[in-house]
Amino acid sequence: MNIPQYQTEELIEVLEPFQQDLLKNILAEHTEEEALEIWMHVVGPEHTKSFGGEGIKDYLKHFKTEFDLLILGDEKYSNVIKEFNEHKQVTKFFVVSSLSAALASSLGIAAGVVAPLIVLALGALGKLGLNAYRESIREKYGK
């Protein structure tokens, strides 16, 4: 998947105004990685613990796993990656919406809920670089 490198500040612009405001406030004092967890506490599934697992932590762990698999080009996402790579020019809106839709399906939640997480994850990835990020997670997934 050929994802252009963006800064978090650029990607935030594609979100709804209320999401932009919340993320900007969080990022004023936290890293993207910290903001992922904070975001889940702000808008996440508060009452899932009673059904087993650890609620927010489980959702965040599942999101990170699915995001990593998508970035690594896992077979599960082959159609998404193929469609994404067919576009010659991609905008930040296209990147965020495409990845949000792909992960929303796997996570069982709306793409609009996933979009801020995608923005934060891509922002963190942008600081490291796509290839460096892939190398850092490749061993974890045996890919």
PDB file of C-alpha atoms in Angstrom:
ATOM      1  CA  MET A   1       0.000   0.000   0.000  1.00  0.00           C
ATOM      2  CA  ASN A   2       1.516   3.278  -1.105  1.00  0.00           C
ATOM      3  CA  ILE A   3       0.427   5.721   1.573  1.00  0.00           C
ATOM      4  CA  PRO A   4       1.734   9.270   1.220  1.00  0.00           C
ATOM      5  CA  GLN A   5       3.434  10.643   4.301  1.00  0.00           C
ATOM      6  CA  TYR A   6       1.368  13.252   6.130  1.00  0.00           C
ATOM      7  CA  GLN A   7       1.734  15.171   9.341  1.00  0.00           C
ATOM      8  CA  THR A   8      -1.019  14.738  11.914  1.00  0.00           C
ATOM      9  CA  GLU A   9      -1.955  18.408  11.616  1.00  0.00           C
ATOM     10  CA  GLU A  10      -2.680  17.947   7.905  1.00  0.00           C
ATOM     11  CA  LEU A  11      -4.821  14.862   8.436  1.00  0.00           C
ATOM     12  CA  ILE A  12      -6.914  16.400  11.204  1.00  0.00           C
ATOM     13  CA  GLU A  13      -8.394  18.747   8.609  1.00  0.00           C
ATOM     14  CA  VAL A  14     -10.438  15.900   7.074  1.00  0.00           C
ATOM     15  CA  LEU A  15     -12.332  15.216  10.313  1.00  0.00           C
ATOM     16  CA  GLU A  16     -15.573  16.749  11.517  1.00  0.00           C
ATOM     17  CA  PRO A  17     -15.068  20.091  13.299  1.00  0.00           C
ATOM     18  CA  PHE A  18     -15.886  18.677  16.754  1.00  0.00           C
ATOM     19  CA  GLN A  19     -13.381  15.849  16.194  1.00  0.00           C
ATOM     20  CA  GLN A  20     -10.752  18.348  15.043  1.00  0.00           C
ATOM     21  CA  ASP A  21     -11.206  20.442  18.175  1.00  0.00           C
ATOM     22  CA  LEU A  22     -11.002  17.452  20.503  1.00  0.00           C
ATOM     23  CA  LEU A  23      -7.904  16.030  18.828  1.00  0.00           C
ATOM     24  CA  LYS A  24      -6.121  19.370  18.721  1.00  0.00           C
ATOM     25  CA  ASN A  25      -6.721  19.806  22.444  1.00  0.00           C
ATOM     26  CA  ILE A  26      -5.462  16.308  23.205  1.00  0.00           C
ATOM     27  CA  LEU A  27      -2.409  16.652  20.952  1.00  0.00           C
ATOM     28  CA  ALA A  28      -1.452  19.956  22.564  1.00  0.00           C
ATOM     29  CA  GLU A  29      -0.158  17.946  25.518  1.00  0.00           C
ATOM     30  CA  HIS A  30       0.197  14.365  24.261  1.00  0.00           C
ATOM     31  CA  THR A  31       1.820  12.278  21.533  1.00  0.00           C
ATOM     32  CA  GLU A  32      -0.240  10.541  18.849  1.00  0.00           C
ATOM     33  CA  GLU A  33       0.201   7.222  20.652  1.00  0.00           C
ATOM     34  CA  GLU A  34      -1.074   8.670  23.927  1.00  0.00           C
ATOM     35  CA  ALA A  35      -3.875  10.425  22.073  1.00  0.00           C
ATOM     36  CA  LEU A  36      -5.131   7.087  20.687  1.00  0.00           C
ATOM     37  CA  GLU A  37      -5.859   5.847  24.183  1.00  0.00           C
ATOM     38  CA  ILE A  38      -7.259   9.181  25.355  1.00  0.00           C
ATOM     39  CA  TRP A  39      -9.540   9.322  22.309  1.00  0.00           C
ATOM     40  CA  MET A  40     -10.939   5.896  23.163  1.00  0.00           C
ATOM     41  CA  HIS A  41     -11.745   7.132  26.673  1.00  0.00           C
ATOM     42  CA  VAL A  42     -13.426  10.251  25.304  1.00  0.00           C
ATOM     43  CA  VAL A  43     -15.596   8.558  22.681  1.00  0.00           C
ATOM     44  CA  GLY A  44     -14.973   4.852  23.210  1.00  0.00           C
ATOM     45  CA  PRO A  45     -17.000   1.899  24.386  1.00  0.00           C
ATOM     46  CA  GLU A  46     -17.308   2.525  28.124  1.00  0.00           C
ATOM     47  CA  HIS A  47     -19.565  -0.362  29.038  1.00  0.00           C
ATOM     48  CA  THR A  48     -18.001  -3.278  27.203  1.00  0.00           C
ATOM     49  CA  LYS A  49     -16.089  -4.586  30.217  1.00  0.00           C
ATOM     50  CA  SER A  50     -19.216  -6.145  31.651  1.00  0.00           C
ATOM     51  CA  PHE A  51     -19.404  -8.374  28.575  1.00  0.00           C
ATOM     52  CA  GLY A  52     -15.882  -9.691  29.060  1.00  0.00           C
ATOM     53  CA  GLY A  53     -12.454  -8.383  28.246  1.00  0.00           C
ATOM     54  CA  GLU A  54     -11.128  -5.006  29.195  1.00  0.00           C
ATOM     55  CA  GLY A  55     -13.372  -2.732  27.131  1.00  0.00           C
ATOM     56  CA  ILE A  56     -11.422   0.213  25.768  1.00  0.00           C
ATOM     57  CA  LYS A  57      -8.066  -1.565  25.958  1.00  0.00           C
ATOM     58  CA  ASP A  58      -9.463  -4.435  23.884  1.00  0.00           C
ATOM     59  CA  TYR A  59     -10.827  -2.085  21.218  1.00  0.00           C
ATOM     60  CA  LEU A  60      -7.559  -0.154  21.020  1.00  0.00           C
ATOM     61  CA  LYS A  61      -5.512  -3.360  20.817  1.00  0.00           C
ATOM     62  CA  HIS A  62      -7.795  -4.696  18.084  1.00  0.00           C
ATOM     63  CA  PHE A  63      -7.567  -1.401  16.170  1.00  0.00           C
ATOM     64  CA  LYS A  64      -3.762  -1.401  16.333  1.00  0.00           C
ATOM     65  CA  THR A  65      -3.597  -5.018  15.175  1.00  0.00           C
ATOM     66  CA  GLU A  66      -5.898  -4.403  12.207  1.00  0.00           C
ATOM     67  CA  PHE A  67      -4.078  -1.173  11.297  1.00  0.00           C
ATOM     68  CA  ASP A  68      -0.742  -2.986  11.362  1.00  0.00           C
ATOM     69  CA  LEU A  69      -2.071  -5.854   9.233  1.00  0.00           C
ATOM     70  CA  LEU A  70      -3.393  -3.372   6.689  1.00  0.00           C
ATOM     71  CA  ILE A  71      -0.063  -1.510   6.561  1.00  0.00           C
ATOM     72  CA  LEU A  72       1.818  -4.813   6.165  1.00  0.00           C
ATOM     73  CA  GLY A  73      -0.413  -5.812   3.249  1.00  0.00           C
ATOM     74  CA  ASP A  74      -2.119  -8.773   4.904  1.00  0.00           C
ATOM     75  CA  GLU A  75      -4.142 -11.018   2.585  1.00  0.00           C
ATOM     76  CA  LYS A  76      -7.285 -10.020   4.488  1.00  0.00           C
ATOM     77  CA  TYR A  77      -6.946  -6.529   3.018  1.00  0.00           C
ATOM     78  CA  SER A  78      -5.760  -7.461  -0.481  1.00  0.00           C
ATOM     79  CA  ASN A  79      -8.827  -6.023  -2.251  1.00  0.00           C
ATOM     80  CA  VAL A  80      -8.656  -2.774  -0.280  1.00  0.00           C
ATOM     81  CA  ILE A  81      -4.949  -2.419  -1.025  1.00  0.00           C
ATOM     82  CA  LYS A  82      -5.453  -3.192  -4.723  1.00  0.00           C
ATOM     83  CA  GLU A  83      -8.201  -0.560  -5.034  1.00  0.00           C
ATOM     84  CA  PHE A  84      -6.161   1.963  -3.061  1.00  0.00           C
ATOM     85  CA  ASN A  85      -3.051   1.475  -5.200  1.00  0.00           C
ATOM     86  CA  GLU A  86      -5.046   1.871  -8.426  1.00  0.00           C
ATOM     87  CA  HIS A  87      -5.540   5.563  -7.649  1.00  0.00           C
ATOM     88  CA  LYS A  88      -2.772   7.641  -9.188  1.00  0.00           C
ATOM     89  CA  GLN A  89      -3.348  10.719  -7.069  1.00  0.00           C
ATOM     90  CA  VAL A  90      -4.588  10.347  -3.533  1.00  0.00           C
ATOM     91  CA  THR A  91      -5.655  13.124  -1.222  1.00  0.00           C
ATOM     92  CA  LYS A  92      -5.515  13.074   2.555  1.00  0.00           C
ATOM     93  CA  PHE A  93      -9.318  12.783   2.575  1.00  0.00           C
ATOM     94  CA  PHE A  94      -9.114   9.708   0.337  1.00  0.00           C
ATOM     95  CA  VAL A  95      -6.431   8.111   2.519  1.00  0.00           C
ATOM     96  CA  VAL A  96      -8.322   8.635   5.783  1.00  0.00           C
ATOM     97  CA  SER A  97     -11.720   7.641   4.392  1.00  0.00           C
ATOM     98  CA  SER A  98     -10.404   4.534   2.586  1.00  0.00           C
ATOM     99  CA  LEU A  99      -8.506   3.232   5.583  1.00  0.00           C
ATOM    100  CA  SER A 100     -11.365   4.103   7.938  1.00  0.00           C
ATOM    101  CA  ALA A 101     -13.866   2.188   5.817  1.00  0.00           C
ATOM    102  CA  ALA A 102     -11.555  -0.826   5.578  1.00  0.00           C
ATOM    103  CA  LEU A 103     -10.943  -1.018   9.306  1.00  0.00           C
ATOM    104  CA  ALA A 104     -14.494  -0.155  10.303  1.00  0.00           C
ATOM    105  CA  SER A 105     -15.647  -3.336   8.625  1.00  0.00           C
ATOM    106  CA  SER A 106     -13.142  -5.454  10.553  1.00  0.00           C
ATOM    107  CA  LEU A 107     -13.792  -3.697  13.841  1.00  0.00           C
ATOM    108  CA  GLY A 108     -17.566  -3.676  13.545  1.00  0.00           C
ATOM    109  CA  ILE A 109     -17.922   0.060  14.121  1.00  0.00           C
ATOM    110  CA  ALA A 110     -18.744   3.053  11.927  1.00  0.00           C
ATOM    111  CA  ALA A 111     -16.023   4.559   9.737  1.00  0.00           C
ATOM    112  CA  GLY A 112     -16.661   7.963  11.321  1.00  0.00           C
ATOM    113  CA  VAL A 113     -15.651   6.532  14.686  1.00  0.00           C
ATOM    114  CA  VAL A 114     -12.491   4.990  13.231  1.00  0.00           C
ATOM    115  CA  ALA A 115     -11.391   8.101  11.284  1.00  0.00           C
ATOM    116  CA  PRO A 116      -9.805   9.947  14.250  1.00  0.00           C
ATOM    117  CA  LEU A 117      -7.890   6.792  15.164  1.00  0.00           C
ATOM    118  CA  ILE A 118      -6.662   6.513  11.568  1.00  0.00           C
ATOM    119  CA  VAL A 119      -5.536  10.155  11.657  1.00  0.00           C
ATOM    120  CA  LEU A 120      -3.565   9.561  14.856  1.00  0.00           C
ATOM    121  CA  ALA A 121      -2.054   6.276  13.655  1.00  0.00           C
ATOM    122  CA  LEU A 122      -1.038   7.776  10.305  1.00  0.00           C
ATOM    123  CA  GLY A 123       0.395  10.805  12.090  1.00  0.00           C
ATOM    124  CA  ALA A 124       2.561   8.544  14.251  1.00  0.00           C
ATOM    125  CA  LEU A 125       3.514   6.509  11.180  1.00  0.00           C
ATOM    126  CA  GLY A 126       4.430   9.723   9.349  1.00  0.00           C
ATOM    127  CA  LYS A 127       6.943  10.643  12.030  1.00  0.00           C
ATOM    128  CA  LEU A 128       8.690   7.296  11.684  1.00  0.00           C
ATOM    129  CA  GLY A 129       8.238   6.745   7.951  1.00  0.00           C
ATOM    130  CA  LEU A 130       6.260   3.983   6.250  1.00  0.00           C
ATOM    131  CA  ASN A 131       9.157   1.600   5.617  1.00  0.00           C
ATOM    132  CA  ALA A 132      10.604   2.050   9.104  1.00  0.00           C
ATOM    133  CA  TYR A 133       7.161   1.460  10.614  1.00  0.00           C
ATOM    134  CA  ARG A 134       6.689  -1.690   8.553  1.00  0.00           C
ATOM    135  CA  GLU A 135      10.077  -2.993   9.674  1.00  0.00           C
ATOM    136  CA  SER A 136       9.259  -2.245  13.312  1.00  0.00           C
ATOM    137  CA  ILE A 137       6.078  -4.352  13.215  1.00  0.00           C
ATOM    138  CA  ARG A 138       6.984  -7.025  10.659  1.00  0.00           C
ATOM    139  CA  GLU A 139       8.518  -9.402  13.186  1.00  0.00           C
ATOM    140  CA  LYS A 140       5.519  -9.094  15.502  1.00  0.00           C
ATOM    141  CA  TYR A 141       3.229 -10.531  12.801  1.00  0.00           C
ATOM    142  CA  GLY A 142       5.708 -12.865  11.097  1.00  0.00           C
ATOM    143  CA  LYS A 143       5.391 -11.098   7.732  1.00  0.00           C
TER     144      LYS A 143
END
